[in-house]
Amino acid sequence: GENVEQHPSTLSVQEGDSAVIKCTYSDSASNYFPWYKQELGKRPQLIIDIRSNVGEKKDQRIAVTLNKTAKHFSLHITETQPEDSAVYFCAASINTDKLIFGTGTRLQVFP
Amino acid sequence: NAGVMQNPRHLVRRRGQEARLRCSPMKGHSHVYWYRQLPEEGLKFMVYLQKENIIDESGMPKERFSAEFPKEGPSILRIQQVVRGDSAAYFCASSSTGGSGANVLTFGAGSRLTVL
C-alpha cells in the first residue's frame, strides 16, 4: 500500500522567514496530495491541496509543489507568523478518499 | 452546516469496558472515514464506510474493533474490551464523493478516549 514519509519532524523558524516541509510517497498511482494543519487539541484542517495534473499551486503565503517523477511534494510557507505554529501533515491518496498521512511536522515560529 | 459532529468529545473507560464513538457526517456527505491519532503521532487510517457498507477496513485491528454506518443515524466506531493502548484521539472525516478525485475530507473535532 501507499507509504508517505515527511521531513523534518520539527522545524523552528524566526518570524518572517520561510518554512519548507517535504514529503515523499511510494505509490506512483497517487493523484491527490492535501496538506492539513493541526493546532494543539484541535481537528486537522485542510490548508491547501494539489492534484497530479498540476505542478504547483499557491494561495497567499502558502504554496505546494509536486514532482511526480520523483514522487515528492512540498509545502512552502513564506513570511511566517506566530499563528502558523502548529503540526502540519501531508497526505496522499489514489483517487479515493482514503488518505494516507505523513508523520507530521511540528512548526514553531518565534517572534 | 454544522460540519462533522463527533461525540463524545472525551470518554474515559476502564480496561475491559466497551467504548462507542459516534460520528455524524456533514450534511450531504455519504462517505465516512475513521482515523486514530496516538499522542504525538500522525493520523492512521482505520476504516472507510458508505451508508450500510464497509468499503475499506484495512487499517482496522482484526480484533475488538468494529465500525458501522447504518442507513439512518451516525457512524459508530466500537471498541470492545478496551486496553490502555487504545487511548488515543479518534477522528472522523466525511466527504461527498468517492473515487472521483473531487474528494476533500472534512474532519470532526475528535473523540479522545482514555483507558484507565
Short mmCIF file of C-alpha atoms in Angstrom, two decimals:
data_model
loop_
_atom_site.label_atom_id
_atom_site.label_comp_id
_atom_site.label_asym_id
_atom_site.label_seq_id
_atom_site.Cartn_x
_atom_site.Cartn_y
_atom_site.Cartn_z
CA GLY A 1 0.00 0.00 0.00
CA GLU A 2 0.85 3.67 -0.04
CA ASN A 3 3.53 4.96 2.33
CA VAL A 4 4.14 8.66 2.97
CA GLU A 5 7.30 9.96 4.59
CA GLN A 6 7.56 13.51 5.92
CA HIS A 7 10.55 15.64 6.94
CA PRO A 8 11.54 17.32 9.11
CA SER A 9 9.70 16.20 12.21
CA THR A 10 10.30 19.57 13.87
CA LEU A 11 11.08 22.94 12.35
CA SER A 12 11.81 26.20 14.11
CA VAL A 13 11.96 29.47 12.21
CA GLN A 14 12.08 33.15 13.00
CA GLU A 15 9.00 35.20 12.24
CA GLY A 16 9.16 36.43 8.67
CA ASP A 17 11.35 33.60 7.44
CA SER A 18 10.18 30.83 5.12
CA ALA A 19 9.40 27.26 6.11
CA VAL A 20 9.57 24.23 3.85
CA ILE A 21 8.21 20.78 4.64
CA LYS A 22 8.86 17.85 2.32
CA CYS A 23 7.04 14.60 1.70
CA THR A 24 7.65 11.57 -0.45
CA TYR A 25 5.15 8.92 -1.44
CA SER A 26 5.61 5.39 -2.65
CA ASP A 27 2.69 4.64 -4.97
CA SER A 28 3.02 6.30 -8.36
CA ALA A 29 -0.74 5.95 -8.82
CA SER A 30 -1.41 8.54 -6.09
CA ASN A 31 -3.02 11.61 -7.61
CA TYR A 32 -4.26 13.78 -4.74
CA PHE A 33 -1.99 15.47 -2.18
CA PRO A 34 -3.54 17.61 0.56
CA TRP A 35 -1.86 19.39 3.46
CA TYR A 36 -3.54 19.68 6.85
CA LYS A 37 -2.74 21.98 9.76
CA GLN A 38 -3.48 20.79 13.27
CA GLU A 39 -3.28 23.10 16.24
CA LEU A 40 -2.88 21.61 19.70
CA GLY A 41 -6.00 19.73 20.73
CA LYS A 42 -7.85 20.69 17.56
CA ARG A 43 -9.02 18.95 14.42
CA PRO A 44 -6.86 18.73 11.28
CA GLN A 45 -7.87 21.44 8.82
CA LEU A 46 -7.17 21.44 5.12
CA ILE A 47 -4.96 24.37 4.13
CA ILE A 48 -4.07 23.54 0.54
CA ASP A 49 -4.15 20.61 -1.84
CA ILE A 50 -2.77 19.71 -5.23
CA ARG A 51 -3.74 17.15 -7.83
CA SER A 52 -1.36 15.28 -10.08
CA ASN A 53 -2.26 17.24 -13.19
CA VAL A 54 -0.51 20.37 -11.89
CA GLY A 55 2.99 21.02 -10.62
CA GLU A 56 2.43 23.96 -8.32
CA LYS A 57 -0.39 25.73 -6.52
CA LYS A 58 -0.29 28.89 -4.48
CA ASP A 59 -2.67 30.51 -2.01
CA GLN A 60 -1.37 33.74 -0.50
CA ARG A 61 1.61 32.81 1.72
CA ILE A 62 1.24 29.08 1.15
CA ALA A 63 2.36 27.10 -1.87
CA VAL A 64 2.65 23.43 -2.70
CA THR A 65 4.84 21.87 -5.36
CA LEU A 66 4.61 18.38 -6.81
CA ASN A 67 7.26 16.38 -8.64
CA LYS A 68 5.51 13.27 -9.92
CA THR A 69 8.66 11.77 -11.39
CA ALA A 70 10.49 11.88 -8.09
CA LYS A 71 7.30 11.27 -6.07
CA HIS A 72 7.99 14.34 -3.95
CA PHE A 73 5.73 17.15 -2.84
CA SER A 74 6.49 20.10 -0.62
CA LEU A 75 4.72 22.78 1.39
CA HIS A 76 6.20 26.28 1.37
CA ILE A 77 5.12 28.94 3.84
CA THR A 78 6.54 32.41 3.28
CA GLU A 79 6.63 35.34 5.70
CA THR A 80 5.83 33.05 8.62
CA GLN A 81 3.84 34.37 11.56
CA PRO A 82 3.49 33.04 15.11
CA GLU A 83 -0.03 31.85 14.31
CA ASP A 84 1.46 29.49 11.72
CA SER A 85 2.83 27.45 14.64
CA ALA A 86 1.13 24.05 14.51
CA VAL A 87 1.66 20.49 13.32
CA TYR A 88 1.43 20.10 9.56
CA PHE A 89 0.54 16.79 7.90
CA CYS A 90 0.92 15.86 4.27
CA ALA A 91 -1.18 13.08 2.78
CA ALA A 92 -1.62 11.16 -0.45
CA SER A 93 -4.43 9.17 -1.99
CA ILE A 94 -5.09 7.16 -5.13
CA ASN A 95 -8.27 8.66 -6.50
CA THR A 96 -10.20 7.53 -3.42
CA ASP A 97 -10.96 9.32 -0.23
CA LYS A 98 -8.67 7.13 1.85
CA LEU A 99 -5.84 9.49 2.75
CA ILE A 100 -2.51 8.14 3.93
CA PHE A 101 -0.82 10.71 6.15
CA GLY A 102 2.79 11.53 6.82
CA THR A 103 4.06 11.56 10.38
CA GLY A 104 3.72 15.31 10.79
CA THR A 105 6.00 18.34 11.18
CA ARG A 106 5.83 20.48 14.28
CA LEU A 107 6.45 24.05 13.13
CA GLN A 108 7.37 26.70 15.67
CA VAL A 109 7.57 30.32 14.58
CA PHE A 110 9.39 32.52 17.06
CA PRO A 111 8.53 36.22 17.24
CA ASN B 1 -23.97 23.46 8.11
CA ALA B 2 -22.83 22.05 11.44
CA GLY B 3 -19.83 20.26 9.99
CA VAL B 4 -18.73 16.80 11.06
CA MET B 5 -20.06 16.13 14.55
CA GLN B 6 -18.39 13.67 16.87
CA ASN B 7 -19.44 12.59 20.33
CA PRO B 8 -18.49 12.15 22.97
CA ARG B 9 -15.59 14.57 22.84
CA HIS B 10 -13.97 12.87 25.81
CA LEU B 11 -14.54 9.34 27.02
CA VAL B 12 -12.95 7.57 29.97
CA ARG B 13 -13.16 3.81 30.23
CA ARG B 14 -11.62 1.18 32.46
CA ARG B 15 -9.77 -1.75 30.94
CA GLY B 16 -12.20 -4.36 29.67
CA GLN B 17 -15.10 -1.97 29.10
CA GLU B 18 -16.57 -1.02 25.76
CA ALA B 19 -16.19 2.32 24.00
CA ARG B 20 -18.63 3.63 21.42
CA LEU B 21 -17.74 6.68 19.38
CA ARG B 22 -20.26 8.36 17.13
CA CYS B 23 -19.85 10.46 14.02
CA SER B 24 -22.42 12.38 12.03
CA PRO B 25 -21.03 13.49 8.66
CA MET B 26 -21.57 16.86 7.11
CA LYS B 27 -24.94 17.36 5.50
CA GLY B 28 -24.87 15.88 2.03
CA HIS B 29 -21.83 13.69 2.74
CA SER B 30 -22.26 9.95 2.45
CA HIS B 31 -18.65 8.84 2.93
CA VAL B 32 -17.17 8.46 6.41
CA TYR B 33 -13.60 7.70 7.46
CA TRP B 34 -12.17 6.95 10.86
CA TYR B 35 -8.60 7.79 11.82
CA ARG B 36 -6.70 7.18 15.03
CA GLN B 37 -4.10 9.54 16.40
CA LEU B 38 -1.87 8.40 19.22
CA PRO B 39 -0.28 11.13 21.36
CA GLU B 40 2.45 12.99 19.47
CA GLU B 41 1.87 10.86 16.37
CA GLY B 42 0.22 11.12 12.97
CA LEU B 43 -3.20 10.11 11.73
CA LYS B 44 -3.58 6.41 10.98
CA PHE B 45 -6.36 5.30 8.65
CA MET B 46 -8.72 2.77 10.19
CA VAL B 47 -11.83 2.33 8.09
CA TYR B 48 -13.82 3.86 5.22
CA LEU B 49 -17.58 3.44 5.07
CA GLN B 50 -20.51 4.45 2.98
CA LYS B 51 -24.09 4.03 4.06
CA GLU B 52 -24.57 0.40 5.10
CA ASN B 53 -21.26 -0.65 3.54
CA ILE B 54 -17.69 -1.02 4.70
CA ILE B 55 -15.54 -0.04 1.74
CA ASP B 56 -12.06 -0.41 3.22
CA GLU B 57 -11.19 -1.66 6.69
CA SER B 58 -7.54 -2.39 6.03
CA GLY B 59 -6.42 -0.17 8.93
CA MET B 60 -8.73 -1.65 11.50
CA PRO B 61 -7.30 -4.05 14.10
CA LYS B 62 -8.70 -7.51 13.47
CA GLU B 63 -10.00 -7.97 16.99
CA ARG B 64 -12.12 -5.84 19.31
CA PHE B 65 -12.71 -3.04 16.77
CA SER B 66 -15.76 -2.68 14.55
CA ALA B 67 -17.45 0.10 12.61
CA GLU B 68 -20.79 0.67 11.04
CA PHE B 69 -22.63 3.38 9.15
CA PRO B 70 -26.32 2.48 9.15
CA LYS B 71 -28.90 3.78 6.74
CA GLU B 72 -30.23 6.03 9.47
CA GLY B 73 -28.14 7.61 12.18
CA PRO B 74 -24.46 8.27 12.77
CA SER B 75 -21.47 6.11 12.04
CA ILE B 76 -20.26 4.24 15.11
CA LEU B 77 -16.78 3.04 15.95
CA ARG B 78 -16.96 0.37 18.61
CA ILE B 79 -14.03 -0.85 20.68
CA GLN B 80 -14.67 -3.86 22.88
CA GLN B 81 -12.62 -4.84 25.93
CA VAL B 82 -10.53 -1.69 25.77
CA VAL B 83 -6.87 -1.77 26.76
CA ARG B 84 -4.56 1.10 27.72
CA GLY B 85 -3.05 1.09 24.25
CA ASP B 86 -6.43 2.12 22.82
CA SER B 87 -6.06 5.53 24.46
CA ALA B 88 -5.95 7.97 21.58
CA ALA B 89 -7.86 10.61 19.70
CA TYR B 90 -10.25 9.13 17.18
CA PHE B 91 -11.09 11.45 14.31
CA CYS B 92 -13.93 11.04 11.90
CA ALA B 93 -13.92 12.68 8.49
CA SER B 94 -16.51 12.86 5.75
CA SER B 95 -16.66 13.66 2.07
CA SER B 96 -19.33 13.94 -0.54
CA THR B 97 -17.75 11.82 -3.25
CA GLY B 98 -15.73 8.70 -3.63
CA GLY B 99 -13.33 7.73 -6.35
CA SER B 100 -13.99 10.78 -8.44
CA GLY B 101 -10.97 12.81 -7.46
CA ALA B 102 -13.08 15.66 -6.07
CA ASN B 103 -12.56 14.24 -2.62
CA VAL B 104 -11.92 16.81 0.08
CA LEU B 105 -12.08 15.38 3.58
CA THR B 106 -13.52 17.45 6.39
CA PHE B 107 -12.61 16.34 9.89
CA GLY B 108 -14.61 16.35 13.08
CA ALA B 109 -13.21 17.65 16.37
CA GLY B 110 -12.29 14.15 17.50
CA SER B 111 -13.16 11.88 20.40
CA ARG B 112 -10.45 11.46 22.99
CA LEU B 113 -10.52 8.06 24.62
CA THR B 114 -8.66 7.50 27.86
CA VAL B 115 -8.40 3.96 29.20
CA LEU B 116 -7.57 3.71 32.87
#
